[in-house]
Amino acid sequence: MNKSLFCSLALFTAFIPLNIAAAETVNMTNPTGPVIDLSVRETIKVKPDMVTLYFTISAQDKDKNKAILAADQKLGQAIAAAKSAGIMEEDIVSDQKNISPDYDYDTTPYKVKGYSAHRNLNIIIKDIADIEKVNNIANNIIKSGASSLNYTEFDLLNKEPYLQKATETALLNAKKRANWHAKFAGYSGVKLLNVKENIESEAMATRDTVEMAYEAAVEAVAPEPANFMPSDIEITAALVLAYEMTP
């Protein structure tokens, strides 16, 4: 059997992860035996332990300043509800104050009949073991002033242990595959020459995002209560490795 047939012609494989942590280890020793290039992926699923809630707060009035004031008041009430639920101040973020005219489309030309003011409010909850508690917090914030819960984002407070676990498993699997190739080709083992690492986390990429249709019009009834059911987060280690076959 021609041992050179087991030498891969391509050293690099392209990865396009949505969020990447990259590392590289290189052995500069010139290989004397055939080289095996492998691409391996290992994915683990993890339960999320935190969530970010993204709210919109809206208010309408014929007077622009009164609309802004009303939105600010609702924002203050929603923040107070979050704090009363035990959310720390550093986990409460409000931004983007927007004001836009409302038109009467039954007139020609269209006339401004009032204004809508909008604020964004993001709430981070770092303990979601009791998901019913998370539901209650979201519902109380809506009742206190938030107009809608746009979506939620589940994630992990500390991804490092899971990234390490996925990488270690990928390395072990790569070593097994490389040894199989080497022994099939008549060699006794392999020596690692090069590693390229891509870490992909669904928590950062697609994340566990749930579109919550809680759109609330001015005269609409209260939005439907929140009922979160978070799914697992996938963390993937994708490795490109080069091994030298050894006698």
PDB file of C-alpha atoms in Angstrom:
ATOM      1  CA  MET A   1       0.000   0.000   0.000  1.00  0.00           C
ATOM      2  CA  ASN A   2       1.327   3.450  -0.911  1.00  0.00           C
ATOM      3  CA  LYS A   3       1.617   5.313   2.372  1.00  0.00           C
ATOM      4  CA  SER A   4       1.693   8.665   0.638  1.00  0.00           C
ATOM      5  CA  LEU A   5      -1.963   8.138  -0.261  1.00  0.00           C
ATOM      6  CA  PHE A   6      -2.794   8.920   3.347  1.00  0.00           C
ATOM      7  CA  CYS A   7      -1.270  12.390   3.173  1.00  0.00           C
ATOM      8  CA  SER A   8      -3.920  15.066   2.929  1.00  0.00           C
ATOM      9  CA  LEU A   9      -3.497  17.668   0.208  1.00  0.00           C
ATOM     10  CA  ALA A  10      -5.314  20.447   2.026  1.00  0.00           C
ATOM     11  CA  LEU A  11      -4.130  21.851   5.336  1.00  0.00           C
ATOM     12  CA  PHE A  12      -6.736  24.485   6.020  1.00  0.00           C
ATOM     13  CA  THR A  13     -10.487  24.226   6.351  1.00  0.00           C
ATOM     14  CA  ALA A  14     -12.655  27.327   6.447  1.00  0.00           C
ATOM     15  CA  PHE A  15     -15.050  27.902   9.330  1.00  0.00           C
ATOM     16  CA  ILE A  16     -17.551  30.719   9.542  1.00  0.00           C
ATOM     17  CA  PRO A  17     -18.805  30.683  13.127  1.00  0.00           C
ATOM     18  CA  LEU A  18     -21.037  33.531  14.267  1.00  0.00           C
ATOM     19  CA  ASN A  19     -18.870  34.130  17.275  1.00  0.00           C
ATOM     20  CA  ILE A  20     -15.280  32.897  17.440  1.00  0.00           C
ATOM     21  CA  ALA A  21     -12.532  32.501  20.013  1.00  0.00           C
ATOM     22  CA  ALA A  22      -9.408  31.496  18.093  1.00  0.00           C
ATOM     23  CA  ALA A  23      -6.144  29.928  19.184  1.00  0.00           C
ATOM     24  CA  GLU A  24      -3.238  28.317  17.343  1.00  0.00           C
ATOM     25  CA  THR A  25      -0.420  25.975  18.351  1.00  0.00           C
ATOM     26  CA  VAL A  26       2.354  25.189  15.885  1.00  0.00           C
ATOM     27  CA  ASN A  27       5.233  22.706  16.002  1.00  0.00           C
ATOM     28  CA  MET A  28       7.920  24.000  13.650  1.00  0.00           C
ATOM     29  CA  THR A  29       9.707  20.627  13.382  1.00  0.00           C
ATOM     30  CA  ASN A  30       9.758  19.487   9.770  1.00  0.00           C
ATOM     31  CA  PRO A  31       7.775  16.241   9.542  1.00  0.00           C
ATOM     32  CA  THR A  32       9.577  13.220   8.164  1.00  0.00           C
ATOM     33  CA  GLY A  33       6.507  11.009   7.836  1.00  0.00           C
ATOM     34  CA  PRO A  34       3.157  11.431   6.110  1.00  0.00           C
ATOM     35  CA  VAL A  35       0.871  14.146   7.518  1.00  0.00           C
ATOM     36  CA  ILE A  36      -2.813  13.692   8.345  1.00  0.00           C
ATOM     37  CA  ASP A  37      -5.051  16.772   8.306  1.00  0.00           C
ATOM     38  CA  LEU A  38      -8.292  16.406  10.258  1.00  0.00           C
ATOM     39  CA  SER A  39     -11.332  18.581  10.900  1.00  0.00           C
ATOM     40  CA  VAL A  40     -13.363  17.671  13.975  1.00  0.00           C
ATOM     41  CA  ARG A  41     -16.358  19.230  15.707  1.00  0.00           C
ATOM     42  CA  GLU A  42     -17.753  18.558  19.149  1.00  0.00           C
ATOM     43  CA  THR A  43     -21.032  20.070  20.349  1.00  0.00           C
ATOM     44  CA  ILE A  44     -22.342  20.032  23.892  1.00  0.00           C
ATOM     45  CA  LYS A  45     -25.735  21.231  25.092  1.00  0.00           C
ATOM     46  CA  VAL A  46     -26.024  23.287  28.262  1.00  0.00           C
ATOM     47  CA  LYS A  47     -28.970  24.635  30.204  1.00  0.00           C
ATOM     48  CA  PRO A  48     -28.917  28.469  30.267  1.00  0.00           C
ATOM     49  CA  ASP A  49     -28.506  30.157  33.630  1.00  0.00           C
ATOM     50  CA  MET A  50     -29.332  33.774  32.743  1.00  0.00           C
ATOM     51  CA  VAL A  51     -31.716  35.719  30.557  1.00  0.00           C
ATOM     52  CA  THR A  52     -31.996  39.250  29.193  1.00  0.00           C
ATOM     53  CA  LEU A  53     -35.488  40.659  28.679  1.00  0.00           C
ATOM     54  CA  TYR A  54     -35.911  43.383  26.053  1.00  0.00           C
ATOM     55  CA  PHE A  55     -38.878  45.682  26.654  1.00  0.00           C
ATOM     56  CA  THR A  56     -40.304  48.645  24.778  1.00  0.00           C
ATOM     57  CA  ILE A  57     -42.081  51.440  26.637  1.00  0.00           C
ATOM     58  CA  SER A  58     -44.435  53.696  24.688  1.00  0.00           C
ATOM     59  CA  ALA A  59     -46.669  56.669  25.423  1.00  0.00           C
ATOM     60  CA  GLN A  60     -48.852  58.867  23.237  1.00  0.00           C
ATOM     61  CA  ASP A  61     -50.113  62.417  23.622  1.00  0.00           C
ATOM     62  CA  LYS A  62     -51.153  65.331  21.444  1.00  0.00           C
ATOM     63  CA  ASP A  63     -48.318  67.320  22.970  1.00  0.00           C
ATOM     64  CA  LYS A  64     -44.786  66.128  22.146  1.00  0.00           C
ATOM     65  CA  ASN A  65     -43.316  67.008  25.540  1.00  0.00           C
ATOM     66  CA  LYS A  66     -46.175  65.345  27.396  1.00  0.00           C
ATOM     67  CA  ALA A  67     -45.649  62.160  25.379  1.00  0.00           C
ATOM     68  CA  ILE A  68     -41.962  62.156  26.305  1.00  0.00           C
ATOM     69  CA  LEU A  69     -42.786  62.802  29.959  1.00  0.00           C
ATOM     70  CA  ALA A  70     -45.359  59.993  30.007  1.00  0.00           C
ATOM     71  CA  ALA A  71     -42.858  57.534  28.494  1.00  0.00           C
ATOM     72  CA  ASP A  72     -40.246  58.551  31.058  1.00  0.00           C
ATOM     73  CA  GLN A  73     -42.748  58.048  33.870  1.00  0.00           C
ATOM     74  CA  LYS A  74     -43.648  54.577  32.605  1.00  0.00           C
ATOM     75  CA  LEU A  75     -39.950  53.780  32.337  1.00  0.00           C
ATOM     76  CA  GLY A  76     -39.444  54.811  35.953  1.00  0.00           C
ATOM     77  CA  GLN A  77     -42.318  52.581  37.050  1.00  0.00           C
ATOM     78  CA  ALA A  78     -40.953  49.609  35.105  1.00  0.00           C
ATOM     79  CA  ILE A  79     -37.476  50.105  36.587  1.00  0.00           C
ATOM     80  CA  ALA A  80     -38.975  50.310  40.074  1.00  0.00           C
ATOM     81  CA  ALA A  81     -40.782  47.009  39.458  1.00  0.00           C
ATOM     82  CA  ALA A  82     -37.527  45.379  38.374  1.00  0.00           C
ATOM     83  CA  LYS A  83     -35.676  46.641  41.438  1.00  0.00           C
ATOM     84  CA  SER A  84     -38.461  45.478  43.743  1.00  0.00           C
ATOM     85  CA  ALA A  85     -37.999  41.992  42.256  1.00  0.00           C
ATOM     86  CA  GLY A  86     -34.361  42.023  43.332  1.00  0.00           C
ATOM     87  CA  ILE A  87     -32.751  43.051  40.034  1.00  0.00           C
ATOM     88  CA  MET A  88     -29.503  44.944  40.658  1.00  0.00           C
ATOM     89  CA  GLU A  89     -29.107  48.422  39.189  1.00  0.00           C
ATOM     90  CA  GLU A  90     -26.174  47.340  37.001  1.00  0.00           C
ATOM     91  CA  ASP A  91     -28.466  44.754  35.385  1.00  0.00           C
ATOM     92  CA  ILE A  92     -30.995  47.395  34.313  1.00  0.00           C
ATOM     93  CA  VAL A  93     -30.245  49.279  31.086  1.00  0.00           C
ATOM     94  CA  SER A  94     -32.443  51.924  29.466  1.00  0.00           C
ATOM     95  CA  ASP A  95     -31.562  53.606  26.192  1.00  0.00           C
ATOM     96  CA  GLN A  96     -32.850  55.020  22.898  1.00  0.00           C
ATOM     97  CA  LYS A  97     -35.375  57.754  23.549  1.00  0.00           C
ATOM     98  CA  ASN A  98     -37.397  58.138  20.330  1.00  0.00           C
ATOM     99  CA  ILE A  99     -40.261  60.477  19.477  1.00  0.00           C
ATOM    100  CA  SER A 100     -42.324  60.251  16.290  1.00  0.00           C
ATOM    101  CA  PRO A 101     -45.444  62.031  15.007  1.00  0.00           C
ATOM    102  CA  ASP A 102     -48.776  60.229  14.661  1.00  0.00           C
ATOM    103  CA  TYR A 103     -50.769  61.174  11.565  1.00  0.00           C
ATOM    104  CA  ASP A 104     -54.463  61.333  10.816  1.00  0.00           C
ATOM    105  CA  TYR A 105     -54.627  59.482   7.510  1.00  0.00           C
ATOM    106  CA  ASP A 106     -58.288  60.355   6.978  1.00  0.00           C
ATOM    107  CA  THR A 107     -57.330  63.899   6.034  1.00  0.00           C
ATOM    108  CA  THR A 108     -55.691  65.233   2.885  1.00  0.00           C
ATOM    109  CA  PRO A 109     -52.948  66.182   3.327  1.00  0.00           C
ATOM    110  CA  TYR A 110     -52.195  64.040   6.369  1.00  0.00           C
ATOM    111  CA  LYS A 111     -52.211  65.988   9.608  1.00  0.00           C
ATOM    112  CA  VAL A 112     -50.257  65.369  12.786  1.00  0.00           C
ATOM    113  CA  LYS A 113     -52.712  64.337  15.485  1.00  0.00           C
ATOM    114  CA  GLY A 114     -50.204  63.614  18.239  1.00  0.00           C
ATOM    115  CA  TYR A 115     -46.883  62.047  19.146  1.00  0.00           C
ATOM    116  CA  SER A 116     -45.573  58.672  20.278  1.00  0.00           C
ATOM    117  CA  ALA A 117     -42.561  58.455  22.567  1.00  0.00           C
ATOM    118  CA  HIS A 118     -40.622  55.214  22.925  1.00  0.00           C
ATOM    119  CA  ARG A 119     -37.984  53.964  25.363  1.00  0.00           C
ATOM    120  CA  ASN A 120     -36.083  50.678  25.486  1.00  0.00           C
ATOM    121  CA  LEU A 121     -35.511  48.780  28.724  1.00  0.00           C
ATOM    122  CA  ASN A 122     -33.252  45.742  29.068  1.00  0.00           C
ATOM    123  CA  ILE A 123     -33.374  43.625  32.217  1.00  0.00           C
ATOM    124  CA  ILE A 124     -30.759  40.952  33.015  1.00  0.00           C
ATOM    125  CA  ILE A 125     -31.841  38.129  35.324  1.00  0.00           C
ATOM    126  CA  LYS A 126     -28.880  36.057  36.534  1.00  0.00           C
ATOM    127  CA  ASP A 127     -30.799  33.327  38.316  1.00  0.00           C
ATOM    128  CA  ILE A 128     -33.387  31.485  36.243  1.00  0.00           C
ATOM    129  CA  ALA A 129     -33.542  28.219  38.179  1.00  0.00           C
ATOM    130  CA  ASP A 130     -37.128  29.130  39.050  1.00  0.00           C
ATOM    131  CA  ILE A 131     -38.527  29.949  35.616  1.00  0.00           C
ATOM    132  CA  GLU A 132     -41.900  30.848  37.106  1.00  0.00           C
ATOM    133  CA  LYS A 133     -40.164  33.639  39.016  1.00  0.00           C
ATOM    134  CA  VAL A 134     -38.774  34.938  35.722  1.00  0.00           C
ATOM    135  CA  ASN A 135     -42.271  34.871  34.230  1.00  0.00           C
ATOM    136  CA  ASN A 136     -43.601  36.849  37.192  1.00  0.00           C
ATOM    137  CA  ILE A 137     -40.843  39.457  36.923  1.00  0.00           C
ATOM    138  CA  ALA A 138     -41.588  39.960  33.220  1.00  0.00           C
ATOM    139  CA  ASN A 139     -45.318  40.228  33.821  1.00  0.00           C
ATOM    140  CA  ASN A 140     -44.885  42.704  36.688  1.00  0.00           C
ATOM    141  CA  ILE A 141     -42.652  44.923  34.560  1.00  0.00           C
ATOM    142  CA  ILE A 142     -45.281  44.941  31.807  1.00  0.00           C
ATOM    143  CA  LYS A 143     -48.051  45.724  34.286  1.00  0.00           C
ATOM    144  CA  SER A 144     -45.947  48.522  35.785  1.00  0.00           C
ATOM    145  CA  GLY A 145     -45.381  50.420  32.563  1.00  0.00           C
ATOM    146  CA  ALA A 146     -43.690  48.436  29.787  1.00  0.00           C
ATOM    147  CA  SER A 147     -45.777  48.324  26.613  1.00  0.00           C
ATOM    148  CA  SER A 148     -44.301  45.149  25.159  1.00  0.00           C
ATOM    149  CA  LEU A 149     -41.749  42.423  25.726  1.00  0.00           C
ATOM    150  CA  ASN A 150     -40.058  42.225  22.341  1.00  0.00           C
ATOM    151  CA  TYR A 151     -37.874  39.170  22.841  1.00  0.00           C
ATOM    152  CA  THR A 152     -35.727  37.282  25.324  1.00  0.00           C
ATOM    153  CA  GLU A 153     -32.132  36.139  25.135  1.00  0.00           C
ATOM    154  CA  PHE A 154     -30.981  33.134  27.178  1.00  0.00           C
ATOM    155  CA  ASP A 155     -27.274  32.722  27.822  1.00  0.00           C
ATOM    156  CA  LEU A 156     -24.593  31.501  30.240  1.00  0.00           C
ATOM    157  CA  LEU A 157     -22.892  33.555  32.913  1.00  0.00           C
ATOM    158  CA  ASN A 158     -19.648  31.604  32.436  1.00  0.00           C
ATOM    159  CA  LYS A 159     -19.086  29.729  29.186  1.00  0.00           C
ATOM    160  CA  GLU A 160     -15.432  28.859  29.792  1.00  0.00           C
ATOM    161  CA  PRO A 161     -15.907  25.439  31.494  1.00  0.00           C
ATOM    162  CA  TYR A 162     -18.182  24.298  28.666  1.00  0.00           C
ATOM    163  CA  LEU A 163     -15.870  25.643  25.971  1.00  0.00           C
ATOM    164  CA  GLN A 164     -13.019  23.740  27.591  1.00  0.00           C
ATOM    165  CA  LYS A 165     -15.043  20.533  27.810  1.00  0.00           C
ATOM    166  CA  ALA A 166     -16.053  20.703  24.143  1.00  0.00           C
ATOM    167  CA  THR A 167     -12.453  21.381  23.093  1.00  0.00           C
ATOM    168  CA  GLU A 168     -11.027  18.548  25.185  1.00  0.00           C
ATOM    169  CA  THR A 169     -13.523  16.076  23.742  1.00  0.00           C
ATOM    170  CA  ALA A 170     -12.776  17.261  20.202  1.00  0.00           C
ATOM    171  CA  LEU A 171      -9.029  16.800  20.791  1.00  0.00           C
ATOM    172  CA  LEU A 172      -9.531  13.275  22.121  1.00  0.00           C
ATOM    173  CA  ASN A 173     -11.690  12.328  19.151  1.00  0.00           C
ATOM    174  CA  ALA A 174      -9.172  13.804  16.720  1.00  0.00           C
ATOM    175  CA  LYS A 175      -6.330  11.832  18.316  1.00  0.00           C
ATOM    176  CA  LYS A 176      -8.331   8.591  18.010  1.00  0.00           C
ATOM    177  CA  ARG A 177      -9.055   9.238  14.348  1.00  0.00           C
ATOM    178  CA  ALA A 178      -5.446  10.137  13.611  1.00  0.00           C
ATOM    179  CA  ASN A 179      -4.188   6.965  15.297  1.00  0.00           C
ATOM    180  CA  TRP A 180      -6.682   4.901  13.314  1.00  0.00           C
ATOM    181  CA  HIS A 181      -5.382   6.368  10.046  1.00  0.00           C
ATOM    182  CA  ALA A 182      -1.771   5.823  11.088  1.00  0.00           C
ATOM    183  CA  LYS A 183      -2.236   2.199  12.131  1.00  0.00           C
ATOM    184  CA  PHE A 184      -4.234   1.414   9.012  1.00  0.00           C
ATOM    185  CA  ALA A 185      -1.326   2.809   6.994  1.00  0.00           C
ATOM    186  CA  GLY A 186       1.192   0.697   8.889  1.00  0.00           C
ATOM    187  CA  TYR A 187       2.518   3.266  11.361  1.00  0.00           C
ATOM    188  CA  SER A 188       2.607   2.920  15.137  1.00  0.00           C
ATOM    189  CA  GLY A 189       1.281   6.324  16.161  1.00  0.00           C
ATOM    190  CA  VAL A 190       1.029  10.038  15.457  1.00  0.00           C
ATOM    191  CA  LYS A 191       2.565  13.317  16.602  1.00  0.00           C
ATOM    192  CA  LEU A 192       0.564  16.548  16.727  1.00  0.00           C
ATOM    193  CA  LEU A 193       1.978  19.275  14.501  1.00  0.00           C
ATOM    194  CA  ASN A 194      -0.645  21.997  14.319  1.00  0.00           C
ATOM    195  CA  VAL A 195      -3.990  22.981  15.851  1.00  0.00           C
ATOM    196  CA  LYS A 196      -6.416  25.661  14.717  1.00  0.00           C
ATOM    197  CA  GLU A 197      -9.391  26.185  16.979  1.00  0.00           C
ATOM    198  CA  ASN A 198     -12.789  27.792  16.424  1.00  0.00           C
ATOM    199  CA  ILE A 199     -15.278  28.013  19.268  1.00  0.00           C
ATOM    200  CA  GLU A 200     -18.918  28.509  18.317  1.00  0.00           C
ATOM    201  CA  SER A 201     -21.576  29.272  20.884  1.00  0.00           C
ATOM    202  CA  GLU A 202     -25.251  29.281  19.991  1.00  0.00           C
ATOM    203  CA  ALA A 203     -25.779  31.415  23.084  1.00  0.00           C
ATOM    204  CA  MET A 204     -23.846  34.205  21.355  1.00  0.00           C
ATOM    205  CA  ALA A 205     -24.815  33.431  17.826  1.00  0.00           C
ATOM    206  CA  THR A 206     -28.443  32.588  17.395  1.00  0.00           C
ATOM    207  CA  ARG A 207     -28.761  32.362  21.179  1.00  0.00           C
ATOM    208  CA  ASP A 208     -32.057  31.060  22.544  1.00  0.00           C
ATOM    209  CA  THR A 209     -34.131  33.955  21.242  1.00  0.00           C
ATOM    210  CA  VAL A 210     -37.897  33.792  21.587  1.00  0.00           C
ATOM    211  CA  GLU A 211     -40.033  36.359  19.829  1.00  0.00           C
ATOM    212  CA  MET A 212     -42.761  37.285  22.310  1.00  0.00           C
ATOM    213  CA  ALA A 213     -45.780  38.806  20.568  1.00  0.00           C
ATOM    214  CA  TYR A 214     -46.741  41.171  23.340  1.00  0.00           C
ATOM    215  CA  GLU A 215     -47.499  44.165  21.158  1.00  0.00           C
ATOM    216  CA  ALA A 216     -49.764  46.498  23.099  1.00  0.00           C
ATOM    217  CA  ALA A 217     -51.734  49.243  21.384  1.00  0.00           C
ATOM    218  CA  VAL A 218     -52.787  52.350  23.244  1.00  0.00           C
ATOM    219  CA  GLU A 219     -56.263  51.118  24.154  1.00  0.00           C
ATOM    220  CA  ALA A 220     -55.429  47.406  24.038  1.00  0.00           C
ATOM    221  CA  VAL A 221     -55.960  45.043  26.920  1.00  0.00           C
ATOM    222  CA  ALA A 222     -52.979  43.878  28.962  1.00  0.00           C
ATOM    223  CA  PRO A 223     -50.520  41.693  27.009  1.00  0.00           C
ATOM    224  CA  GLU A 224     -50.711  37.945  27.356  1.00  0.00           C
ATOM    225  CA  PRO A 225     -48.680  36.740  30.389  1.00  0.00           C
ATOM    226  CA  ALA A 226     -45.109  35.616  29.794  1.00  0.00           C
ATOM    227  CA  ASN A 227     -44.508  31.889  29.772  1.00  0.00           C
ATOM    228  CA  PHE A 228     -40.842  31.181  29.094  1.00  0.00           C
ATOM    229  CA  MET A 229     -39.583  27.710  28.202  1.00  0.00           C
ATOM    230  CA  PRO A 230     -35.832  28.085  27.521  1.00  0.00           C
ATOM    231  CA  SER A 231     -34.113  25.464  25.399  1.00  0.00           C
ATOM    232  CA  ASP A 232     -30.528  24.249  25.652  1.00  0.00           C
ATOM    233  CA  ILE A 233     -27.605  26.326  24.411  1.00  0.00           C
ATOM    234  CA  GLU A 234     -25.219  24.614  21.988  1.00  0.00           C
ATOM    235  CA  ILE A 235     -21.481  25.190  22.306  1.00  0.00           C
ATOM    236  CA  THR A 236     -19.275  23.777  19.559  1.00  0.00           C
ATOM    237  CA  ALA A 237     -15.510  23.326  19.357  1.00  0.00           C
ATOM    238  CA  ALA A 238     -14.344  23.070  15.736  1.00  0.00           C
ATOM    239  CA  LEU A 239     -10.701  22.057  15.310  1.00  0.00           C
ATOM    240  CA  VAL A 240      -8.390  21.726  12.318  1.00  0.00           C
ATOM    241  CA  LEU A 241      -5.391  19.566  13.230  1.00  0.00           C
ATOM    242  CA  ALA A 242      -2.276  18.232  11.512  1.00  0.00           C
ATOM    243  CA  TYR A 243      -0.648  14.993  12.715  1.00  0.00           C
ATOM    244  CA  GLU A 244       2.555  13.346  11.548  1.00  0.00           C
ATOM    245  CA  MET A 245       2.507   9.555  11.293  1.00  0.00           C
ATOM    246  CA  THR A 246       5.343   8.081  13.347  1.00  0.00           C
ATOM    247  CA  PRO A 247       7.083   4.695  12.964  1.00  0.00           C
TER     248      PRO A 247
END
